[in-house]
C-alpha cells in the first residue's frame, strides 16, 4: 500500500499542472451542482412559505364580467355577489363544501390614534378567516361568532399597522378612530408576506357601518372529497352552473366569475418544483460529466506516457491486476480529493448565501413578498452527489486501465 501511495504521489507531482487542471474541473462540477441545488431550494422554500398556513382544499370566488350573451342579455354585464350567493354556495354542495366564508371591503379608511394616523383598507371577514388565509393571531384574539351576531365594532390589525400607530405600546383594548367610527382593537395578526395588510372587522359590522347592503366582494369555502385535478375541474363546472342560474350568465362563461382554486394551484406549484429540480440536476450532472471526461482523458494520457513502463513491469512478472489497480487508484485519488474540496466549497457557498440572502423579501410598503429563502442543501444530498462523482471517476479510470492491461510487453517495450 505504501508503494502504491508513493507511486500515485510521484505521478501527480510529475504532472502538477495537468493534475491541478483536471482536479479543478472535478471540484468545479460538484461545486456548481451544490450551488445550483442551494439556489433552487431557495426559490422552492420561498414558494412553499407563501402558501404555508393556507388551506390547500379551499376556493375563492370573485365576481367578473360576462363575455357571452345569455337569454337575450348582452355580454359585458357586471356580475356582483351577495349574501344569497353565499347561502346557495353552502346549501347546493353539501357533499363537497365543508365551511363557507366571505369578505367585503371598504377602501381608503383613515385610522388614527392620538397624533398618529394612516390610510388603509378594512375587510369584513368571518371568524373562520384564519383557517382559510395564511394569517396568525400574534396578540389578543380574532373575531368570533358573537362579534358577528351583535355587529360589534371590534378590529384586528396587522402588526405593521400596530407598529405605525402604537409604537411599542400594546394596542389590545385601545379604541381607534376609523374616519369617524370608533373600533376597539381586540387582536394583532401577522402573515407570511404582509400582502396588503388590511384591518379586519366582523363581516356584518362592515356591511352595516358602510352601507354595503348585502354585497360581497368574494366568497371563500373549503372543500372535501375532491381528490385530484379532474374532480376539482368537475366541481368548478358544477359551481359555475349553479351560480350561473342564480346570477343569469352562461355556465361556460369563465369571465363571469373567477375561481381561485388553491388545490390546482398547489398541483401546478408541485409540477413547477419538479421541473426546477430536474433542470438543476440535469445542468449539474452535465457539469459533473465535464470533470469526469477530464479525468478519463488524463488517465488515457497517463497510460500512453507510461506504456514503456508498463511493458517493463509485465516483462518482470507484474500481474495485470496490479497495473489495473494502479491506474484506477490514481483516478479515484484525484476524483475523491478534488470532489471533497468541491463539496466543502459548495456547502460553504450555500451557507454564505443563506447568511447574506437567506430571506430575501421585496418590500413595497403596502405589501412584501419573500422570493428567496434558506438556499441550503442537505448534507446527505451533498455527500451522495460526491459519492456519485467518485464512482463515476472510478469508472472513468477503468477504461484507460483496461487499455493498459491489454498492452503486450514486447509492443510496450518498443514504444518510445
CSV table of C-alpha atoms in Angstrom, one decimal:
chain,number,residue,atom,x,y,z
A,1,UNK,CA,0.0,0.0,0.0
A,2,UNK,CA,2.9,2.4,0.8
A,3,UNK,CA,4.5,1.7,-2.6
A,4,UNK,CA,1.1,2.4,-4.3
A,5,UNK,CA,0.7,5.7,-2.4
A,6,UNK,CA,4.3,6.7,-3.3
A,7,UNK,CA,3.7,5.8,-7.0
A,8,UNK,CA,0.5,7.8,-7.1
A,9,UNK,CA,2.1,10.8,-5.4
A,10,UNK,CA,5.1,10.6,-7.7
A,11,UNK,CA,2.9,10.6,-10.8
A,12,UNK,CA,0.8,13.5,-9.5
A,13,UNK,CA,3.9,15.6,-8.6
A,14,UNK,CA,5.5,15.0,-12.0
A,15,UNK,CA,2.3,16.4,-13.7
A,16,UNK,CA,1.3,19.1,-11.2
A,17,UNK,CA,-0.4,21.5,-13.7
A,18,UNK,CA,-2.2,18.7,-15.5
A,19,UNK,CA,-3.5,17.2,-12.3
A,20,UNK,CA,-4.5,20.6,-10.9
A,21,UNK,CA,-6.5,21.5,-14.1
A,22,UNK,CA,-8.2,18.1,-14.0
A,23,UNK,CA,-8.9,18.4,-10.3
A,24,UNK,CA,-10.3,21.8,-10.8
A,25,UNK,CA,-12.8,20.6,-13.4
A,26,UNK,CA,-13.9,17.9,-10.9
A,27,UNK,CA,-14.2,20.3,-8.0
A,28,UNK,CA,-16.0,22.9,-10.1
A,29,UNK,CA,-18.5,20.3,-11.2
A,30,UNK,CA,-19.6,19.2,-7.7
A,31,UNK,CA,-19.3,22.9,-6.5
A,32,UNK,CA,-21.7,24.1,-9.2
A,33,UNK,CA,-24.1,21.2,-8.6
A,34,UNK,CA,-24.4,22.0,-4.9
A,35,UNK,CA,-24.7,25.8,-5.5
A,36,UNK,CA,-27.4,25.2,-8.1
A,37,UNK,CA,-29.3,22.9,-5.7
A,38,UNK,CA,-29.0,25.5,-3.0
A,39,UNK,CA,-30.3,28.3,-5.2
A,40,UNK,CA,-33.1,26.1,-6.4
A,41,UNK,CA,-34.0,25.2,-2.8
A,42,UNK,CA,-34.1,28.9,-2.0
A,43,UNK,CA,-36.8,29.5,-4.7
A,44,UNK,CA,-38.7,26.4,-3.7
A,45,UNK,CA,-38.7,27.3,0.0
A,46,UNK,CA,-40.0,30.7,-0.8
A,47,UNK,CA,-42.8,29.3,-2.9
A,48,UNK,CA,-43.7,26.9,-0.1
A,49,UNK,CA,-43.5,29.6,2.6
A,50,UNK,CA,-46.0,31.8,0.7
A,51,UNK,CA,-48.7,29.0,0.9
A,52,UNK,CA,-47.8,27.9,4.4
A,53,UNK,CA,-50.8,28.1,6.7
A,54,UNK,CA,-53.3,28.2,3.8
A,55,UNK,CA,-55.9,25.6,3.4
A,56,UNK,CA,-55.0,23.9,0.1
A,57,UNK,CA,-58.5,22.4,-0.2
A,58,UNK,CA,-60.1,25.9,-0.5
A,59,UNK,CA,-61.5,28.0,-3.3
A,60,UNK,CA,-62.1,31.7,-3.6
A,61,UNK,CA,-64.8,33.2,-5.8
A,62,UNK,CA,-64.5,36.7,-7.3
A,63,UNK,CA,-67.1,38.5,-9.5
A,64,UNK,CA,-66.3,39.5,-13.0
A,65,UNK,CA,-67.9,40.5,-16.3
A,66,UNK,CA,-69.8,38.3,-18.8
A,67,UNK,CA,-68.1,37.6,-22.1
A,68,UNK,CA,-71.1,35.9,-23.7
A,69,UNK,CA,-74.7,36.8,-24.4
A,70,UNK,CA,-77.3,34.9,-22.3
A,71,UNK,CA,-81.0,34.7,-22.8
A,72,UNK,CA,-81.2,37.9,-24.7
A,73,UNK,CA,-78.8,39.8,-22.4
A,74,UNK,CA,-75.6,41.3,-23.9
A,75,UNK,CA,-72.1,40.4,-22.9
A,76,UNK,CA,-70.1,42.8,-20.7
A,77,UNK,CA,-72.6,42.8,-17.8
A,78,UNK,CA,-71.1,43.2,-14.4
A,79,UNK,CA,-71.7,40.3,-12.1
A,80,UNK,CA,-71.9,41.0,-8.4
A,81,UNK,CA,-72.0,38.7,-5.4
A,82,UNK,CA,-74.3,39.0,-2.4
A,83,UNK,CA,-75.5,37.1,0.8
A,84,UNK,CA,-77.8,34.9,-1.2
A,85,UNK,CA,-74.9,33.6,-3.3
A,86,UNK,CA,-73.1,32.7,-0.1
A,87,UNK,CA,-76.2,30.8,1.1
A,88,UNK,CA,-76.5,29.0,-2.2
A,89,UNK,CA,-72.9,28.0,-2.1
A,90,UNK,CA,-73.3,26.4,1.3
A,91,UNK,CA,-76.6,24.7,0.5
A,92,UNK,CA,-76.0,23.4,-3.0
A,93,UNK,CA,-72.9,21.3,-2.4
A,94,UNK,CA,-73.3,19.5,1.0
A,95,UNK,CA,-71.1,16.6,-0.2
A,96,UNK,CA,-68.2,18.8,-1.3
A,97,UNK,CA,-68.2,22.0,0.8
A,98,UNK,CA,-67.1,22.0,4.5
A,99,UNK,CA,-67.3,25.6,5.6
A,100,UNK,CA,-68.0,28.9,3.8
A,101,UNK,CA,-66.9,32.5,4.4
A,102,UNK,CA,-66.9,35.8,2.7
A,103,UNK,CA,-65.1,39.2,2.5
A,104,UNK,CA,-66.5,42.6,2.0
A,105,UNK,CA,-64.1,45.6,1.8
A,106,UNK,CA,-64.0,49.4,2.4
A,107,UNK,CA,-61.1,51.2,0.8
A,108,UNK,CA,-59.2,54.3,2.0
A,109,UNK,CA,-60.2,54.5,5.6
A,110,UNK,CA,-58.1,56.7,7.8
A,111,UNK,CA,-57.1,55.1,11.1
A,112,UNK,CA,-55.9,57.4,13.8
A,113,UNK,CA,-54.7,57.1,17.4
A,114,UNK,CA,-53.5,60.1,19.1
A,115,UNK,CA,-51.3,62.0,16.7
A,116,UNK,CA,-50.6,59.0,14.5
A,117,UNK,CA,-52.7,58.1,11.5
A,118,UNK,CA,-52.6,56.2,8.3
A,119,UNK,CA,-54.9,55.3,5.4
A,120,UNK,CA,-55.7,51.7,5.0
A,121,UNK,CA,-58.4,49.3,3.7
A,122,UNK,CA,-60.8,47.5,6.0
A,123,UNK,CA,-62.0,44.0,5.3
A,124,UNK,CA,-65.2,42.5,6.9
A,125,UNK,CA,-64.5,38.8,7.4
A,126,UNK,CA,-65.9,35.7,9.1
A,127,UNK,CA,-64.4,34.0,12.2
A,128,UNK,CA,-63.0,31.2,10.0
A,129,UNK,CA,-60.8,33.6,8.1
A,130,UNK,CA,-57.5,32.5,9.8
A,131,UNK,CA,-58.4,28.9,8.7
A,132,UNK,CA,-58.6,30.0,5.0
A,133,UNK,CA,-55.8,32.5,4.8
A,134,UNK,CA,-52.2,32.4,5.8
A,135,UNK,CA,-52.5,34.6,8.8
A,136,UNK,CA,-51.8,34.0,12.5
A,137,UNK,CA,-53.0,35.9,15.6
A,138,UNK,CA,-49.9,37.3,17.2
A,139,UNK,CA,-51.6,39.1,20.1
A,140,UNK,CA,-55.1,39.1,21.6
A,141,UNK,CA,-57.9,37.3,19.8
A,142,UNK,CA,-59.6,37.0,16.4
A,143,UNK,CA,-63.2,37.9,15.5
A,144,UNK,CA,-65.8,35.5,16.9
A,145,UNK,CA,-69.4,34.5,16.3
A,146,UNK,CA,-70.7,36.8,18.9
A,147,UNK,CA,-68.9,39.8,17.3
A,148,UNK,CA,-70.7,38.8,14.0
A,149,UNK,CA,-74.2,38.4,15.6
A,150,UNK,CA,-74.1,41.6,17.6
A,151,UNK,CA,-72.3,43.5,14.8
A,152,UNK,CA,-69.7,44.7,17.3
A,153,UNK,CA,-67.2,47.4,16.4
A,154,UNK,CA,-64.1,45.4,17.1
A,155,UNK,CA,-61.0,45.3,14.9
A,156,UNK,CA,-57.9,43.1,14.3
A,157,UNK,CA,-55.0,45.0,12.9
A,158,UNK,CA,-51.8,43.9,11.2
A,159,UNK,CA,-48.5,44.1,13.2
A,160,UNK,CA,-47.2,46.7,10.7
A,161,UNK,CA,-50.3,48.9,11.5
A,162,UNK,CA,-49.8,48.3,15.2
A,163,UNK,CA,-46.2,49.4,15.0
A,164,UNK,CA,-47.1,52.5,13.0
A,165,UNK,CA,-49.9,53.7,15.3
A,166,UNK,CA,-48.9,52.4,18.7
A,167,UNK,CA,-45.1,52.2,18.5
A,168,UNK,CA,-44.0,50.0,21.4
A,169,UNK,CA,-47.4,50.1,23.2
A,170,UNK,CA,-49.8,47.1,23.1
A,171,UNK,CA,-52.9,48.1,21.1
A,172,UNK,CA,-55.1,45.5,22.7
A,173,UNK,CA,-58.1,47.1,24.3
A,174,UNK,CA,-57.4,50.5,22.8
A,175,UNK,CA,-60.0,52.4,20.8
A,176,UNK,CA,-59.0,53.6,17.3
A,177,UNK,CA,-60.8,56.1,15.1
A,178,UNK,CA,-61.6,54.9,11.6
A,179,UNK,CA,-62.9,58.0,9.8
A,180,UNK,CA,-65.4,58.9,12.5
A,181,UNK,CA,-66.1,55.3,13.6
A,182,UNK,CA,-64.6,54.1,16.9
A,183,UNK,CA,-63.4,50.5,16.9
A,184,UNK,CA,-61.8,48.6,19.8
A,185,UNK,CA,-58.7,46.7,19.0
A,186,UNK,CA,-59.0,43.1,20.1
A,187,UNK,CA,-56.1,41.4,18.2
A,188,UNK,CA,-53.0,41.8,16.1
A,189,UNK,CA,-52.3,39.4,13.3
A,190,UNK,CA,-49.3,38.6,11.1
A,191,UNK,CA,-48.9,36.8,7.8
A,192,UNK,CA,-46.2,35.4,5.6
A,193,UNK,CA,-45.9,38.1,3.0
A,194,UNK,CA,-47.6,41.1,4.6
A,195,UNK,CA,-49.6,41.4,1.4
A,196,UNK,CA,-51.9,44.5,1.5
A,197,UNK,CA,-52.1,44.4,5.4
A,198,UNK,CA,-55.7,45.5,5.9
A,199,UNK,CA,-57.6,45.9,9.1
A,200,UNK,CA,-60.1,43.2,9.8
A,201,UNK,CA,-63.6,43.7,11.4
A,202,UNK,CA,-66.7,41.4,11.6
A,203,UNK,CA,-68.3,40.9,8.2
A,204,UNK,CA,-71.8,42.0,9.4
A,205,UNK,CA,-70.3,45.1,11.1
A,206,UNK,CA,-68.7,46.4,7.9
A,207,UNK,CA,-71.9,45.7,5.8
A,208,UNK,CA,-73.9,47.8,8.3
A,209,UNK,CA,-71.5,50.6,9.1
A,210,UNK,CA,-70.5,51.4,5.5
A,211,UNK,CA,-74.0,50.7,4.0
A,212,UNK,CA,-72.9,47.8,1.8
A,213,UNK,CA,-76.3,46.2,2.0
A,214,UNK,CA,-75.9,42.5,1.3
A,215,UNK,CA,-73.0,42.9,-1.2
A,216,UNK,CA,-70.0,40.6,-1.1
A,217,UNK,CA,-66.5,41.1,-2.6
A,218,UNK,CA,-65.6,37.4,-2.6
A,219,UNK,CA,-66.8,34.0,-1.3
A,220,UNK,CA,-64.4,31.5,0.2
A,221,UNK,CA,-65.0,27.9,1.1
A,222,UNK,CA,-63.2,24.7,2.0
A,223,UNK,CA,-63.9,21.5,0.0
A,224,UNK,CA,-63.8,17.8,0.6
A,225,UNK,CA,-64.0,14.6,-1.5
A,226,UNK,CA,-62.1,16.3,-4.4
A,227,UNK,CA,-59.0,14.1,-4.7
A,228,UNK,CA,-57.4,15.2,-7.9
A,229,UNK,CA,-57.5,17.9,-10.6
A,230,UNK,CA,-60.2,16.2,-12.6
A,231,UNK,CA,-62.5,16.2,-9.6
A,232,UNK,CA,-61.8,19.9,-8.9
A,233,UNK,CA,-62.4,20.8,-12.6
A,234,UNK,CA,-65.8,18.9,-12.5
A,235,UNK,CA,-66.8,20.7,-9.3
A,236,UNK,CA,-65.8,24.1,-10.7
A,237,UNK,CA,-68.1,23.4,-13.7
A,238,UNK,CA,-71.0,22.4,-11.4
A,239,UNK,CA,-70.4,25.5,-9.3
A,240,UNK,CA,-70.4,27.8,-12.4
A,241,UNK,CA,-73.7,26.2,-13.4
A,242,UNK,CA,-75.4,26.8,-10.0
A,243,UNK,CA,-74.1,30.4,-9.7
A,244,UNK,CA,-74.9,31.0,-13.4
A,245,UNK,CA,-78.5,30.1,-12.8
A,246,UNK,CA,-78.5,32.3,-9.8
A,247,UNK,CA,-76.9,35.3,-11.5
A,248,UNK,CA,-78.1,34.8,-15.1
A,249,UNK,CA,-75.0,34.0,-17.0
A,250,UNK,CA,-73.8,31.2,-19.2
A,251,UNK,CA,-72.1,28.4,-17.2
A,252,UNK,CA,-69.4,28.1,-19.8
A,253,UNK,CA,-68.6,31.8,-19.4
A,254,UNK,CA,-65.3,31.8,-17.4
A,255,UNK,CA,-65.2,35.6,-17.2
A,256,UNK,CA,-68.4,36.0,-15.3
A,257,UNK,CA,-66.8,34.7,-12.1
A,258,UNK,CA,-63.2,34.0,-11.4
A,259,UNK,CA,-62.4,30.9,-9.3
A,260,UNK,CA,-59.1,30.7,-7.4
A,261,UNK,CA,-58.7,27.0,-6.8
A,262,UNK,CA,-55.8,26.6,-4.3
A,263,UNK,CA,-55.7,22.8,-4.8
A,264,UNK,CA,-55.0,23.1,-8.5
A,265,UNK,CA,-52.6,25.9,-7.8
A,266,UNK,CA,-50.8,23.6,-5.4
A,267,UNK,CA,-50.6,20.9,-8.0
A,268,UNK,CA,-49.2,23.4,-10.5
A,269,UNK,CA,-46.6,24.5,-7.9
A,270,UNK,CA,-45.6,20.9,-7.3
A,271,UNK,CA,-45.1,20.4,-11.0
A,272,UNK,CA,-43.0,23.6,-11.3
A,273,UNK,CA,-40.9,22.4,-8.4
A,274,UNK,CA,-40.3,19.0,-10.0
A,275,UNK,CA,-39.3,20.7,-13.3
A,276,UNK,CA,-37.0,23.1,-11.5
A,277,UNK,CA,-35.4,20.2,-9.6
A,278,UNK,CA,-35.0,18.2,-12.8
A,279,UNK,CA,-33.4,21.1,-14.7
A,280,UNK,CA,-30.9,21.7,-11.8
A,281,UNK,CA,-29.9,18.1,-11.7
A,282,UNK,CA,-29.5,17.9,-15.5
A,283,UNK,CA,-27.4,21.0,-15.6
A,284,UNK,CA,-25.4,19.8,-12.6
A,285,UNK,CA,-24.8,16.3,-14.0
A,286,UNK,CA,-23.6,17.6,-17.3
A,287,UNK,CA,-21.2,19.9,-15.4
A,288,UNK,CA,-20.0,16.8,-13.4
A,289,UNK,CA,-19.6,14.9,-16.7
A,290,UNK,CA,-17.2,17.5,-18.0
A,291,UNK,CA,-15.0,16.8,-14.9
A,292,UNK,CA,-15.3,13.0,-15.4
A,293,UNK,CA,-14.4,13.3,-19.0
A,294,UNK,CA,-11.3,15.3,-18.0
A,295,UNK,CA,-10.3,12.5,-15.5
A,296,UNK,CA,-10.7,9.9,-18.2
A,297,UNK,CA,-8.7,11.9,-20.7
A,298,UNK,CA,-5.9,12.4,-18.2
A,299,UNK,CA,-5.8,8.7,-17.5
A,300,UNK,CA,-5.6,7.9,-21.2
A,301,UNK,CA,-2.7,10.3,-21.5
A,302,UNK,CA,-1.0,8.7,-18.5
A,303,UNK,CA,-1.4,5.3,-20.0
A,304,UNK,CA,0.1,6.4,-23.3
A,305,UNK,CA,3.0,8.1,-21.5
A,306,UNK,CA,3.7,5.1,-19.3
A,307,UNK,CA,3.3,2.4,-21.9
A,308,UNK,CA,7.0,1.6,-21.9
A,309,UNK,CA,7.0,1.4,-18.1
A,310,UNK,CA,4.0,-1.0,-18.1
A,311,UNK,CA,5.8,-3.2,-20.6
A,312,UNK,CA,8.8,-3.4,-18.3
A,313,UNK,CA,6.5,-4.2,-15.4
A,314,UNK,CA,4.9,-7.0,-17.3
A,315,UNK,CA,8.2,-8.4,-18.5
A,316,UNK,CA,9.4,-8.5,-14.9
A,317,UNK,CA,6.3,-10.5,-14.0
A,318,UNK,CA,3.8,-7.9,-12.8
A,319,UNK,CA,0.3,-9.1,-12.8
A,320,UNK,CA,-2.3,-7.3,-15.0
A,321,UNK,CA,-4.4,-6.7,-11.8
A,322,UNK,CA,-1.6,-4.7,-10.2
A,323,UNK,CA,-1.4,-2.4,-13.3
A,324,UNK,CA,-5.2,-2.1,-13.3
A,325,UNK,CA,-5.2,-1.2,-9.6
A,326,UNK,CA,-2.5,1.4,-10.1
A,327,UNK,CA,-4.4,3.3,-12.8
A,328,UNK,CA,-7.8,3.1,-11.1
A,329,UNK,CA,-6.3,4.2,-7.7
A,330,UNK,CA,-4.8,7.3,-9.3
A,331,UNK,CA,-8.2,8.1,-10.8
A,332,UNK,CA,-10.0,7.6,-7.6
A,333,UNK,CA,-7.5,9.6,-5.6
A,334,UNK,CA,-7.8,12.6,-7.9
A,335,UNK,CA,-11.6,12.4,-8.0
A,336,UNK,CA,-12.0,11.9,-4.3
A,337,UNK,CA,-9.7,14.6,-3.2
A,338,UNK,CA,-10.9,17.3,-5.5
A,339,UNK,CA,-14.5,16.1,-5.2
A,340,UNK,CA,-14.3,16.6,-1.4
A,341,UNK,CA,-12.8,20.1,-2.0
A,342,UNK,CA,-15.6,21.0,-4.3
A,343,UNK,CA,-18.2,19.7,-1.9
A,344,UNK,CA,-16.8,21.7,1.0
A,345,UNK,CA,-16.6,24.8,-1.1
A,346,UNK,CA,-20.2,24.3,-2.4
A,347,UNK,CA,-21.6,23.9,1.1
A,348,UNK,CA,-19.6,26.9,2.3
A,349,UNK,CA,-21.0,28.9,-0.6
A,350,UNK,CA,-24.6,27.9,0.2
A,351,UNK,CA,-24.2,28.7,3.8
A,352,UNK,CA,-22.8,32.1,2.8
A,353,UNK,CA,-25.8,32.7,0.6
A,354,UNK,CA,-28.0,31.8,3.4
A,355,UNK,CA,-26.3,34.2,5.8
A,356,UNK,CA,-26.3,37.1,3.3
A,357,UNK,CA,-29.5,36.5,1.4
A,358,UNK,CA,-31.2,33.7,3.3
A,359,UNK,CA,-34.6,35.5,3.4
A,360,UNK,CA,-34.9,38.0,0.5
A,361,UNK,CA,-38.1,40.0,0.7
A,362,UNK,CA,-39.4,42.6,-1.7
A,363,UNK,CA,-41.0,45.3,0.4
A,364,UNK,CA,-43.1,47.9,-1.4
A,365,UNK,CA,-44.7,49.4,1.7
A,366,UNK,CA,-48.2,48.1,1.4
A,367,UNK,CA,-47.0,44.6,0.7
A,368,UNK,CA,-43.9,42.5,1.0
A,369,UNK,CA,-43.2,39.2,-0.7
A,370,UNK,CA,-40.5,36.6,0.1
A,371,UNK,CA,-38.9,35.3,-3.1
A,372,UNK,CA,-35.7,33.6,-1.8
A,373,UNK,CA,-35.5,31.7,1.4
A,374,UNK,CA,-33.0,29.3,3.0
A,375,UNK,CA,-30.8,28.4,0.0
A,376,UNK,CA,-29.1,25.5,1.6
A,377,UNK,CA,-28.5,21.8,0.7
A,378,UNK,CA,-28.9,18.8,3.0
A,379,UNK,CA,-25.5,17.4,3.9
A,380,UNK,CA,-26.7,13.9,2.9
A,381,UNK,CA,-27.5,15.1,-0.7
A,382,UNK,CA,-24.1,16.7,-0.9
A,383,UNK,CA,-22.4,13.5,0.2
A,384,UNK,CA,-24.5,11.4,-2.2
A,385,UNK,CA,-23.5,13.7,-5.1
A,386,UNK,CA,-19.9,13.4,-4.1
A,387,UNK,CA,-20.0,9.6,-3.8
A,388,UNK,CA,-21.7,9.5,-7.2
A,389,UNK,CA,-18.8,11.6,-8.6
A,390,UNK,CA,-16.2,9.2,-7.0
A,391,UNK,CA,-17.9,6.2,-8.5
A,392,UNK,CA,-18.1,7.9,-11.9
A,393,UNK,CA,-14.4,8.8,-11.5
A,394,UNK,CA,-13.6,5.2,-10.8
A,395,UNK,CA,-15.4,4.1,-14.0
A,396,UNK,CA,-13.5,6.8,-15.9
A,397,UNK,CA,-10.3,5.3,-14.7
A,398,UNK,CA,-11.2,1.7,-15.5
A,399,UNK,CA,-11.3,2.1,-19.3
A,400,UNK,CA,-7.8,3.5,-19.6
A,401,UNK,CA,-6.6,0.9,-17.1
A,402,UNK,CA,-8.1,-1.9,-19.2
A,403,UNK,CA,-6.3,-0.5,-22.2
A,404,UNK,CA,-3.0,-0.6,-20.2
A,405,UNK,CA,-3.6,-4.2,-19.1
A,406,UNK,CA,-4.1,-5.3,-22.8
A,407,UNK,CA,-0.8,-3.9,-23.9
A,408,UNK,CA,1.6,-6.7,-24.9
A,409,UNK,CA,5.0,-6.5,-23.2
A,410,UNK,CA,7.0,-6.7,-26.5
A,411,UNK,CA,5.0,-3.9,-28.1
A,412,UNK,CA,5.2,-1.8,-24.9
A,413,UNK,CA,9.0,-2.1,-24.8
A,414,UNK,CA,9.3,-0.9,-28.4
A,415,UNK,CA,7.2,2.2,-27.6
A,416,UNK,CA,9.3,5.4,-27.3
